[in-house]
PDB file of C-alpha atoms and ligand atoms in Angstrom:
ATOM      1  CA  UNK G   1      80.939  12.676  20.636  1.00  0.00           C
ATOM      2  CA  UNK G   2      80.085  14.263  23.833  1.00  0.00           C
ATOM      3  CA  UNK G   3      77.072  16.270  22.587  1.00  0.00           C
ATOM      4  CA  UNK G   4      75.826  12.663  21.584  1.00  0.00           C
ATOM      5  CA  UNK G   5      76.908  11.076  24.814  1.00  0.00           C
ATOM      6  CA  UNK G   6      74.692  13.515  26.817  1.00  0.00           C
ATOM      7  CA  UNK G   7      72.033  13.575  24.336  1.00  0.00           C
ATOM      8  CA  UNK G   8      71.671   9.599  24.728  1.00  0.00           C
ATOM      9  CA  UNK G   9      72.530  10.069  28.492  1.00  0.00           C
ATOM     10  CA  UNK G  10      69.126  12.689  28.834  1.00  0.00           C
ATOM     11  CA  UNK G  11      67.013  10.956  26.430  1.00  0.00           C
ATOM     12  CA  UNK G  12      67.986   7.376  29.006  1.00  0.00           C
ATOM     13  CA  UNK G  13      66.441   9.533  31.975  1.00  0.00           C
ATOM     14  CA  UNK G  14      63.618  10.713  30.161  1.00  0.00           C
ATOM     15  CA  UNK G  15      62.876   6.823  28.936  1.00  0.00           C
ATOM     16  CA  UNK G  16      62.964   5.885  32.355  1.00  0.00           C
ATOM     17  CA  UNK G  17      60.817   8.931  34.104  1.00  0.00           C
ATOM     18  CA  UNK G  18      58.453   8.181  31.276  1.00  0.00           C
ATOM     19  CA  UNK G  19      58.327   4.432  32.454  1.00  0.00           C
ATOM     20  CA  UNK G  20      58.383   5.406  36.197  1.00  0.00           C
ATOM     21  CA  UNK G  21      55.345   7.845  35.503  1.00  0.00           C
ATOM     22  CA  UNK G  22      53.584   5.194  33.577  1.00  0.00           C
ATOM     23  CA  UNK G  23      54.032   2.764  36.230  1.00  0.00           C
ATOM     24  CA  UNK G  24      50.636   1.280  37.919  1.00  0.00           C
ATOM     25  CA  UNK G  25      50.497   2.929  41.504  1.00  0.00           C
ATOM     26  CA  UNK G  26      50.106   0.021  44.163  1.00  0.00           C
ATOM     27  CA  UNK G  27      48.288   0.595  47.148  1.00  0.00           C
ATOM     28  CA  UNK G  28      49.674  -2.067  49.031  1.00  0.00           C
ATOM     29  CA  UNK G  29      46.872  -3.096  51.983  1.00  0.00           C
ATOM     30  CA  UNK G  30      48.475  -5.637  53.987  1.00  0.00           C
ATOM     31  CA  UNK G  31      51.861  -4.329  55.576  1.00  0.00           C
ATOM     32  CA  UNK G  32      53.010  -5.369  59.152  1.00  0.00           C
ATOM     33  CA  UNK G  33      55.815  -3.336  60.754  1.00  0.00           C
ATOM     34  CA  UNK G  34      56.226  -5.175  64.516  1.00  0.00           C
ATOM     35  CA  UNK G  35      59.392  -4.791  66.468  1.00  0.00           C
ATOM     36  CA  UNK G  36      61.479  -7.475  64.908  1.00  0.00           C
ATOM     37  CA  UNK G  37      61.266  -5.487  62.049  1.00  0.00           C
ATOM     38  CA  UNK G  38      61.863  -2.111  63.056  1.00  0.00           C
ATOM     39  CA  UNK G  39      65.149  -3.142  64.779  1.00  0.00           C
ATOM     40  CA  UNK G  40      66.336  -4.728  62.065  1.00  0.00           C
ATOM     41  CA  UNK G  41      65.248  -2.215  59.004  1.00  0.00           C
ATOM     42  CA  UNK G  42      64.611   1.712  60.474  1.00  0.00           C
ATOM     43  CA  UNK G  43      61.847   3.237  59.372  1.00  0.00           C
ATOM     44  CA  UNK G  44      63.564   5.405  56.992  1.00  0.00           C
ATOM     45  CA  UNK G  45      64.811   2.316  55.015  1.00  0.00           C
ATOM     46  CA  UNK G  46      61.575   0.335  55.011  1.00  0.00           C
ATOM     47  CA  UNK G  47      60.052   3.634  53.453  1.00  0.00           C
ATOM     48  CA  UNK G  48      62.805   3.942  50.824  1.00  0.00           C
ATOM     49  CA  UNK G  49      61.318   0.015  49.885  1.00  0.00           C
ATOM     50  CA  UNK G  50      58.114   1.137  49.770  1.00  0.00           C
ATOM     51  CA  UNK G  51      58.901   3.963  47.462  1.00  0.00           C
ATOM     52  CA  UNK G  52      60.896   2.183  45.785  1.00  0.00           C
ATOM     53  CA  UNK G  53      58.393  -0.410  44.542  1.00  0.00           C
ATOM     54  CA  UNK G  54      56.161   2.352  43.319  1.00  0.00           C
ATOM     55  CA  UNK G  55      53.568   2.070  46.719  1.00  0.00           C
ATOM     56  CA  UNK G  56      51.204   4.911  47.082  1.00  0.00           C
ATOM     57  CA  UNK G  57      49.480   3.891  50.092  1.00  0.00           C
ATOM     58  CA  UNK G  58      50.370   1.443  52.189  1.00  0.00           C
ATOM     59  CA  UNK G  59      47.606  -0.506  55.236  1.00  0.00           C
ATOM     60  CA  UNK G  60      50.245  -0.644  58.065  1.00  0.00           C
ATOM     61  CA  UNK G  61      50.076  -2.494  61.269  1.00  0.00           C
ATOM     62  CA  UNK G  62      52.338  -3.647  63.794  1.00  0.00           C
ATOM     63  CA  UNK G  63      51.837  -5.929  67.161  1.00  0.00           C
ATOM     64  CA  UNK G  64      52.542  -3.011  70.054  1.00  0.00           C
ATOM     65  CA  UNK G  65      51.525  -0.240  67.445  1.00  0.00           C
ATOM     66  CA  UNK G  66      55.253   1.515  68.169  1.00  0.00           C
ATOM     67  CA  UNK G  67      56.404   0.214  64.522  1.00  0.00           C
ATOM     68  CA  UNK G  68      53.353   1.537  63.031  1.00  0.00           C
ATOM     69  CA  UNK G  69      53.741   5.322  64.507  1.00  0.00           C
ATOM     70  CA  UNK G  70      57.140   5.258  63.570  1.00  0.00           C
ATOM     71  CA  UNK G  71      56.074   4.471  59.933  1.00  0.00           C
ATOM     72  CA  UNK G  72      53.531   7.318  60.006  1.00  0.00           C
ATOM     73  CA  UNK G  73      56.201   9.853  61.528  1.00  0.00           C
ATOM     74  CA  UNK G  74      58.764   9.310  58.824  1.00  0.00           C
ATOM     75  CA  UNK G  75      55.755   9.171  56.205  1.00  0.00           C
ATOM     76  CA  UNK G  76      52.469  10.362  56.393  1.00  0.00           C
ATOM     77  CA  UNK G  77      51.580  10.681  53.401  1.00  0.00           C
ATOM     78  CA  UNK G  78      52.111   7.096  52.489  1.00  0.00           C
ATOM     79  CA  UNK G  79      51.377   5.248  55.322  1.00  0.00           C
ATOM     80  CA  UNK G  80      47.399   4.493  56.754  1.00  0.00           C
ATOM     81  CA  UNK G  81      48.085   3.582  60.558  1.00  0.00           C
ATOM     82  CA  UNK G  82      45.647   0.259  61.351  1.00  0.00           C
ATOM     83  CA  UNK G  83      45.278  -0.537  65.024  1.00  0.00           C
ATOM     84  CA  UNK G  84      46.274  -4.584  66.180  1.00  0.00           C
ATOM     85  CA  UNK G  85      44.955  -6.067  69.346  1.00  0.00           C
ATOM     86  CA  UNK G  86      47.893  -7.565  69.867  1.00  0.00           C
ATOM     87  CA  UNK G  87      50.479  -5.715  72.182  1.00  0.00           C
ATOM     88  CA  UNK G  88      53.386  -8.785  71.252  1.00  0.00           C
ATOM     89  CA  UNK G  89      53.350 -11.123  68.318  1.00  0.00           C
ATOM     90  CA  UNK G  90      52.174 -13.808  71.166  1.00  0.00           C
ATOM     91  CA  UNK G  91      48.661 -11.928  71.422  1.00  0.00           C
ATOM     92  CA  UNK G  92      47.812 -14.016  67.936  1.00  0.00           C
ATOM     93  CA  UNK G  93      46.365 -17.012  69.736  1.00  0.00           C
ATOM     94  CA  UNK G  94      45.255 -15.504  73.066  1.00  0.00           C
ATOM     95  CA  UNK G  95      43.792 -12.147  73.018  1.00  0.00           C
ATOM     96  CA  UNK G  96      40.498 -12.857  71.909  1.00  0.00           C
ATOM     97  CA  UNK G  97      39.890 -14.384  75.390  1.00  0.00           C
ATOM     98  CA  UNK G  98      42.084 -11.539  77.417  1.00  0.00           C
ATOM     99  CA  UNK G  99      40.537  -8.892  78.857  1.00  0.00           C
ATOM    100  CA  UNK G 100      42.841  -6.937  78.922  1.00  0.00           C
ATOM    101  CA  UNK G 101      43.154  -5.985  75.376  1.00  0.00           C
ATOM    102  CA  UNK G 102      40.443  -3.846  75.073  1.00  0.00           C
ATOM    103  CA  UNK G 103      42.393  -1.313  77.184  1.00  0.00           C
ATOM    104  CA  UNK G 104      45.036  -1.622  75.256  1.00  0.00           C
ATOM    105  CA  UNK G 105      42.705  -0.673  71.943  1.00  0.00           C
ATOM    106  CA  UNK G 106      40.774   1.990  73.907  1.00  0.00           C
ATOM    107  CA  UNK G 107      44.319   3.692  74.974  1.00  0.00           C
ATOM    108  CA  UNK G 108      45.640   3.796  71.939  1.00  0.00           C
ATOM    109  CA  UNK G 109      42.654   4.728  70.024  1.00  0.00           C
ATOM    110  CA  UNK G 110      42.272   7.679  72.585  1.00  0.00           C
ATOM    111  CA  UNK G 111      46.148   8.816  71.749  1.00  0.00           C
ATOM    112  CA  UNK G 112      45.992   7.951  68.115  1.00  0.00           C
ATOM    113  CA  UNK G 113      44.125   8.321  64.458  1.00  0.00           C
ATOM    114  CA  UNK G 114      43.708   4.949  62.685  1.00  0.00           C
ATOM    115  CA  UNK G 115      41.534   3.763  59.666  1.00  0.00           C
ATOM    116  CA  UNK G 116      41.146   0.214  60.894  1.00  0.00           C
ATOM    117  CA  UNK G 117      41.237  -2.228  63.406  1.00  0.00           C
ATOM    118  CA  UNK G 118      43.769  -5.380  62.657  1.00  0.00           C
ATOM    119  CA  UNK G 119      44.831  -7.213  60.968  1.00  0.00           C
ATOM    120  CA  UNK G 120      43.406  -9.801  63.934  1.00  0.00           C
ATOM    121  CA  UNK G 121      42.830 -13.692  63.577  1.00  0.00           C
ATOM    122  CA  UNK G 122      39.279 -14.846  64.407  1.00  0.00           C
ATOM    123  CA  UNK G 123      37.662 -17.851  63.677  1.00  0.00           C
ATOM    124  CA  UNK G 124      33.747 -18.992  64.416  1.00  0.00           C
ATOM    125  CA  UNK G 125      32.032 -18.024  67.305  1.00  0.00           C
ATOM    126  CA  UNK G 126      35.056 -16.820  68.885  1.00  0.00           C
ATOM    127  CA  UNK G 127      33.796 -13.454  66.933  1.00  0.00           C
ATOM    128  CA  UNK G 128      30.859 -13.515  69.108  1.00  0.00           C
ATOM    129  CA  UNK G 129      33.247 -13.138  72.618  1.00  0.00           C
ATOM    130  CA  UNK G 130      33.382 -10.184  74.678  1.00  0.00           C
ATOM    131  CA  UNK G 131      36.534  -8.837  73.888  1.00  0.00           C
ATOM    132  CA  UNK G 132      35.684  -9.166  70.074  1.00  0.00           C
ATOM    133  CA  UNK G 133      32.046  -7.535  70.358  1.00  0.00           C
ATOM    134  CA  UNK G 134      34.249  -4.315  72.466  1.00  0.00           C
ATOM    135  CA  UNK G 135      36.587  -4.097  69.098  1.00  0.00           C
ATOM    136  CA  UNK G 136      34.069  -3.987  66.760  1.00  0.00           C
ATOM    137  CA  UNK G 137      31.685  -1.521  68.628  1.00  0.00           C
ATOM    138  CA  UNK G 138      35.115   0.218  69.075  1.00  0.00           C
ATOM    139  CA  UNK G 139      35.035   0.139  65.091  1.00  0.00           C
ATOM    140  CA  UNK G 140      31.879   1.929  64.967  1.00  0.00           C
ATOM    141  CA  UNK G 141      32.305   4.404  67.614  1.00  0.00           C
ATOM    142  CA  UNK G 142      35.348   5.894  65.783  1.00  0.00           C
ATOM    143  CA  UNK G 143      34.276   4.860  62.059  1.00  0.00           C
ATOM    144  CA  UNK G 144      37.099   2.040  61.211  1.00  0.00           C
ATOM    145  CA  UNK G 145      37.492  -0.344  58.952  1.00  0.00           C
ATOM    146  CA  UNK G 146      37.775  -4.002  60.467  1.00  0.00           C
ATOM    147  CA  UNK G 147      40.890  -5.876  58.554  1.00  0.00           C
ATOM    148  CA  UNK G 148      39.864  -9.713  59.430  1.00  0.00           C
ATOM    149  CA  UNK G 149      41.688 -12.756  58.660  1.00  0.00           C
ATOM    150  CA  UNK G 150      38.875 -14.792  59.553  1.00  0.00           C
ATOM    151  CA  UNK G 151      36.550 -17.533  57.956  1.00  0.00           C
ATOM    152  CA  UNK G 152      33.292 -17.315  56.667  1.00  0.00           C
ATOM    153  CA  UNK G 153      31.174 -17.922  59.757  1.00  0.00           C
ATOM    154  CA  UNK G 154      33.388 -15.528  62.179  1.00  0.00           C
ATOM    155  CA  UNK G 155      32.453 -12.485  59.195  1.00  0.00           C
ATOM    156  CA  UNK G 156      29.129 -13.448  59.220  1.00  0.00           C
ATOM    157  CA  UNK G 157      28.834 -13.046  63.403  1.00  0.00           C
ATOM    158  CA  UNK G 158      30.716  -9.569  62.613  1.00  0.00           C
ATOM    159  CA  UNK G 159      28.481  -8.826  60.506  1.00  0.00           C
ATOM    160  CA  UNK G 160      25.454  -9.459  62.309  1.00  0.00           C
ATOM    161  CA  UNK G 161      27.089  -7.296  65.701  1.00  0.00           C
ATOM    162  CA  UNK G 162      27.108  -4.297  63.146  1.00  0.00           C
ATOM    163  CA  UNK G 163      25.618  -4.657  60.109  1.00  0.00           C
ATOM    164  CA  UNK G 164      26.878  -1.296  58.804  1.00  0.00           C
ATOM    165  CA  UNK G 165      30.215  -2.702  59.425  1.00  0.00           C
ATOM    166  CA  UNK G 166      32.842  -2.147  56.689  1.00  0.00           C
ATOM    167  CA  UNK G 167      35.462  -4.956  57.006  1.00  0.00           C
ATOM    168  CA  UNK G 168      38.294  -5.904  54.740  1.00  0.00           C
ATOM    169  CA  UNK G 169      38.461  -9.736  54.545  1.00  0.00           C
ATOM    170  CA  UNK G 170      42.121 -10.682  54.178  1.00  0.00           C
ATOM    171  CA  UNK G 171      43.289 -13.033  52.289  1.00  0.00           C
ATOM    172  CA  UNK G 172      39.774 -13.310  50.839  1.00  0.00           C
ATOM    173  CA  UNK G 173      39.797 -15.663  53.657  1.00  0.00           C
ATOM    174  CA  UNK G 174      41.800 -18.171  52.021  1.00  0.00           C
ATOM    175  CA  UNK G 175      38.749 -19.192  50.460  1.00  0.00           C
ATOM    176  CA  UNK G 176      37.713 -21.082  46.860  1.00  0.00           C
ATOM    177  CA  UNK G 177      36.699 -18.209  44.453  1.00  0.00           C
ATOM    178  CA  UNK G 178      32.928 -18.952  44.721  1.00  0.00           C
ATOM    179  CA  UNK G 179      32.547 -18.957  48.510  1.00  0.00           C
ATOM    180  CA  UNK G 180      34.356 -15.113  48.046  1.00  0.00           C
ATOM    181  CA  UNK G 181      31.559 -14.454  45.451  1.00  0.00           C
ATOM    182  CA  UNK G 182      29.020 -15.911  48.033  1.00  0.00           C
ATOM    183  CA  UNK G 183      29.938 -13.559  50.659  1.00  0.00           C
ATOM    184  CA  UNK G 184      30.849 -10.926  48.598  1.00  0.00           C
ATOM    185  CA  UNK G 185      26.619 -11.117  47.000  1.00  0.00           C
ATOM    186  CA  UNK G 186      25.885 -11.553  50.293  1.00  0.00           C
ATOM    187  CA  UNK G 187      27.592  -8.564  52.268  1.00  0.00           C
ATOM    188  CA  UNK G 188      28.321  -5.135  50.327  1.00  0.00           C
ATOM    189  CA  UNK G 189      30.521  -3.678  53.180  1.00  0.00           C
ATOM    190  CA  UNK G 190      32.628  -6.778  52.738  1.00  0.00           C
ATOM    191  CA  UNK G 191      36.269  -5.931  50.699  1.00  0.00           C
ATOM    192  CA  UNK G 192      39.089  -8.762  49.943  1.00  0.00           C
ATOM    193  CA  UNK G 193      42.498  -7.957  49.947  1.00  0.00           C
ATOM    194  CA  UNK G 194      44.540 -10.762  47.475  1.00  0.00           C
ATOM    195  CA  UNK G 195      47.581 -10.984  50.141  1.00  0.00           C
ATOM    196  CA  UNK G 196      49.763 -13.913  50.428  1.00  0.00           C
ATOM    197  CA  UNK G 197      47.757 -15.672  47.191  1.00  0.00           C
ATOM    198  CA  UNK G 198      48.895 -16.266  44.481  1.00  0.00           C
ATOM    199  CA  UNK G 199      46.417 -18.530  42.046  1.00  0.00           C
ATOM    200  CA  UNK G 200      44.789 -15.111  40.766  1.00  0.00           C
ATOM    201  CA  UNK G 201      47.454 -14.323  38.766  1.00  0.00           C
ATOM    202  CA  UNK G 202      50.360 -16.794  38.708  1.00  0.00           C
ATOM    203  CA  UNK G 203      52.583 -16.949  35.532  1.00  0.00           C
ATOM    204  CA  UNK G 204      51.006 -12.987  34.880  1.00  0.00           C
ATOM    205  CA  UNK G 205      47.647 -15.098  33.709  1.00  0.00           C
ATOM    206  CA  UNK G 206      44.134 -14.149  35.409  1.00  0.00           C
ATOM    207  CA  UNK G 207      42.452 -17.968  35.504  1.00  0.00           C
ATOM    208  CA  UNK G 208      38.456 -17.459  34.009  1.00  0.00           C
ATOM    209  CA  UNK G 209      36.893 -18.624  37.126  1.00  0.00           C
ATOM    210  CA  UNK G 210      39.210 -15.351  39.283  1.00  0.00           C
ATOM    211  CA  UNK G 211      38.658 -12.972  36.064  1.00  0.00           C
ATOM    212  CA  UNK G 212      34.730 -13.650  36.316  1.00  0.00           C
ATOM    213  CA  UNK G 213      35.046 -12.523  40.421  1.00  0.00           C
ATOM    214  CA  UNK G 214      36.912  -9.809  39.737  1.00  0.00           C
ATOM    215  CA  UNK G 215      34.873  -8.508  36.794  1.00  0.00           C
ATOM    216  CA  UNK G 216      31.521  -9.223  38.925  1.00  0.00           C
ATOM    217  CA  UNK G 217      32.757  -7.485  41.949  1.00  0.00           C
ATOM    218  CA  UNK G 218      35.603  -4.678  40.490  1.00  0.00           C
ATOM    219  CA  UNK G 219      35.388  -2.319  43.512  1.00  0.00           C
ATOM    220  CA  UNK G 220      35.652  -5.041  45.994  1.00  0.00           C
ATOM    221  CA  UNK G 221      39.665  -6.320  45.559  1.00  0.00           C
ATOM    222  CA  UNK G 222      43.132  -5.053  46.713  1.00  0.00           C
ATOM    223  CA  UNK G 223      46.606  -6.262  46.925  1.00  0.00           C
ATOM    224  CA  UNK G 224      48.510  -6.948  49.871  1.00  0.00           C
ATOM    225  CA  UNK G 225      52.075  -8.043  50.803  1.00  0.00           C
ATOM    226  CA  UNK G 226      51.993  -9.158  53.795  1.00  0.00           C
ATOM    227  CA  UNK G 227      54.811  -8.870  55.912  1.00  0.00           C
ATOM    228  CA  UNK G 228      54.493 -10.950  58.485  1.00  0.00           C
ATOM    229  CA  UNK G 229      58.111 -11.531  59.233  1.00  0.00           C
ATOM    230  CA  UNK G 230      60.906  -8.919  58.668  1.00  0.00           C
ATOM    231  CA  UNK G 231      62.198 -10.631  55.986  1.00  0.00           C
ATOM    232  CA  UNK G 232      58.949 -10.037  53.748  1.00  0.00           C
ATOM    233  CA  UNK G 233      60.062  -6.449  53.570  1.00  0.00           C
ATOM    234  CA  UNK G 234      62.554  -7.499  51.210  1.00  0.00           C
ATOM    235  CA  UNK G 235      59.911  -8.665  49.359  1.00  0.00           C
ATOM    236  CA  UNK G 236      57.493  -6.034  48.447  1.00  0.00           C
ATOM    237  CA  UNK G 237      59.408  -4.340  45.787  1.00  0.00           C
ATOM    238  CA  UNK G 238      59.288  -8.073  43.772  1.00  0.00           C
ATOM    239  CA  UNK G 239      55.697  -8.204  45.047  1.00  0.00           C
ATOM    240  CA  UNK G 240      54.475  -5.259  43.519  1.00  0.00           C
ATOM    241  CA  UNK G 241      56.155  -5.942  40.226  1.00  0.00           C
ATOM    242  CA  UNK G 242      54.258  -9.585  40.306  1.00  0.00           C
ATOM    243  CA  UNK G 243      50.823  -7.474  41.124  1.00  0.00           C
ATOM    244  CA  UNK G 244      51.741  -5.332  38.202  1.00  0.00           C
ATOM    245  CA  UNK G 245      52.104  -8.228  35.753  1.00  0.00           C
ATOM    246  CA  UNK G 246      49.157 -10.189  36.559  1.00  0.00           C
ATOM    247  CA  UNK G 247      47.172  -6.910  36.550  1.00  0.00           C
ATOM    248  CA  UNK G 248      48.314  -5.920  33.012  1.00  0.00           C
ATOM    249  CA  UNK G 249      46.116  -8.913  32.253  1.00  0.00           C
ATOM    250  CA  UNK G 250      43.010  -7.462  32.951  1.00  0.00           C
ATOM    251  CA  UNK G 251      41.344  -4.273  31.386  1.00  0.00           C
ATOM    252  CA  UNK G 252      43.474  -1.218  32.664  1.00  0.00           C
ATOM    253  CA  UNK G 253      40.206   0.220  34.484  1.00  0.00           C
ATOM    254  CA  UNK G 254      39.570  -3.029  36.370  1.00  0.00           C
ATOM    255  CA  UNK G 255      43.610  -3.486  37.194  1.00  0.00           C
ATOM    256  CA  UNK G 256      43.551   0.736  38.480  1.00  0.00           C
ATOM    257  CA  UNK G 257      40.696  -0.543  41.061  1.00  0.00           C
ATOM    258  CA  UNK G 258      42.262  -3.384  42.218  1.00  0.00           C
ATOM    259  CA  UNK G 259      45.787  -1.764  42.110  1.00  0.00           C
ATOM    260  CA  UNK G 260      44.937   1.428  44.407  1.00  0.00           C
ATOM    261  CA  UNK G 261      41.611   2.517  43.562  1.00  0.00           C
ATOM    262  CA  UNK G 262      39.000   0.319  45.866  1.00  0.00           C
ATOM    263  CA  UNK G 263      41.662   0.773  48.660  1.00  0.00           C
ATOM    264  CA  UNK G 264      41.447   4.359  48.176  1.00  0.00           C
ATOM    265  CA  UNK G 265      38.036   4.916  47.825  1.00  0.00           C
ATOM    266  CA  UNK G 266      37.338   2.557  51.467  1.00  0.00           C
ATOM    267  CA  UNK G 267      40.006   4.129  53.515  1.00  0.00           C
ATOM    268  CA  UNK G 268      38.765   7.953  52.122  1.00  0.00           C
ATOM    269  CA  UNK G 269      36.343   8.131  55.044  1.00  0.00           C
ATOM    270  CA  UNK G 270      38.713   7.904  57.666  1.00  0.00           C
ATOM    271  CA  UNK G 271      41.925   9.325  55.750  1.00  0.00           C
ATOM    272  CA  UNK G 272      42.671  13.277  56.979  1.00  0.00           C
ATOM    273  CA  UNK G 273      42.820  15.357  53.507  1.00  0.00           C
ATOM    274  CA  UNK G 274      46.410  15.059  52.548  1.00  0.00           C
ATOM    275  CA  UNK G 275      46.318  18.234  50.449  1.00  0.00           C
ATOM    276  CA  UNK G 276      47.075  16.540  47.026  1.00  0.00           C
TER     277      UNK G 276
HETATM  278 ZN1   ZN Z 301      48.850 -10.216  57.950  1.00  0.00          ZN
END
């Protein structure tokens, strides 16, 4: 009886290694990690969360940056540090027009190694102000990505102040799927993460008019949490099991890209070989 007990018991933890191992990796491209969080969840915890919901990678970035390098510290391996211009969660609405912020990015871009800029907010021709035009030729100078949560004509001025910019477009810009396929045709250093959206694959069901964008553009899309308040932490493990399941309804080669691959492949230029 005990021979059969521990046989069931080892062929359990096989079952579920098996599952683990079969388990779409998420690299999860829209994480925040600001102060309100840290003191609440420690680093070491919100890394057990990511683990635990089978992240990879994870696009982290935190107003002040201090949540962010204490991400990286407890986990490099997992965590891509992403540079905010915003020192406090206030800096949302006002830093585009304070001058001060680009000392803030050039100091901790001088102490630092990022892969991106943001995620900012920038609408219209506020993209065309001065401290916006020092971030992105910030971007070039050190080779980042720009993660924008911005509408169409704010990517378009980005665009046209360095056209060999690469910028992640979050949310997809909240956008209709065929103004994402407009831009997307229009720019080719223009990536969409899927954060905070949820018509692409509600009810684990890809809608025709998202499976046609996807399947036009399959090295374009990633997922995304966003954690934009400390509670969302608690949410990624249940987010990356809903990513999983609307995934599974596209062909496993497209759902790979979107899961981790596209994210991988962007972020390669600027990632430090990790030795695995
Ligand atoms: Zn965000």
């Amino acid at each position: 009886m005990r021979v059969f007990a521990v046989t069931l018991l080892s062929l359990l933890s096989a079952a579920a290694l098996s599952a683990r191992a079969a388990e779409l990796p998420i690299f999860d491209a829209h994480v925040h990690y600001s102060h309100d969080a840290w003191e609440n969840l420690p680093p070491r915890q919100a890394i057990a969360i990511l683990r635990r919901a089978g992240i990879k990678r994870a696009l982290v970035s935190s107003s002040g940056d201090e949540g962010t390098q204490r991400l990286v510290a407890e986990a490099p391996d997992l965590v891509l540090p992403s540079l905010r211009p915003y020192r406090t969660r206030g800096d949302i609405a006002t830093w585009v027009r304070d001058e001060s912020v680009s000392a803030f990015l050039e100091d901790r871009l001088a102490r630092h190694h990022y892969v991106a800029i943001g995620e900012f907010h920038l609408y219209g021709a506020d993209a065309d102000l001065p401290v916006a035009r020092r971030m992105v030729a910030l971007a070039r100078q050190h080779g980042l990505v720009l993660h924008a949560h911005s509408d169409p004509d704010a990517i378009e001025r980005l665009f046209r102040q360095d056209p060999r910019a690469r910028i992640l477009w979050a949310h997809s810009g909240f956008e209709r799927p065929e103004s994402i396929r407009a831009m997307l045709a229009k720019h080719r250093n223009l990536w969409c993460d899927l954060a905070f959206r949820s018509e692409q694959g509600a009810g684990g069901q890809v809608p025709a008019e998202w499976r046609a964008l996807l399947t036009e553009f399959p090295d374009r899309f990633m997922v995304g949490t966003d954690t934009y308040t400390p509670e969302r932490w608690h949410y990624i493990v249940e987010h990356a099991a809903w990513s999983r399941a609307w995934l599974a309804d596209l062909p496993p080669p497209l759902a790979e890209r979107i899961a981790y691959r596209n994210a991988d492949t962007l972020f390669a230029a600027t990632t430090p070989a990790r030795g695995q």
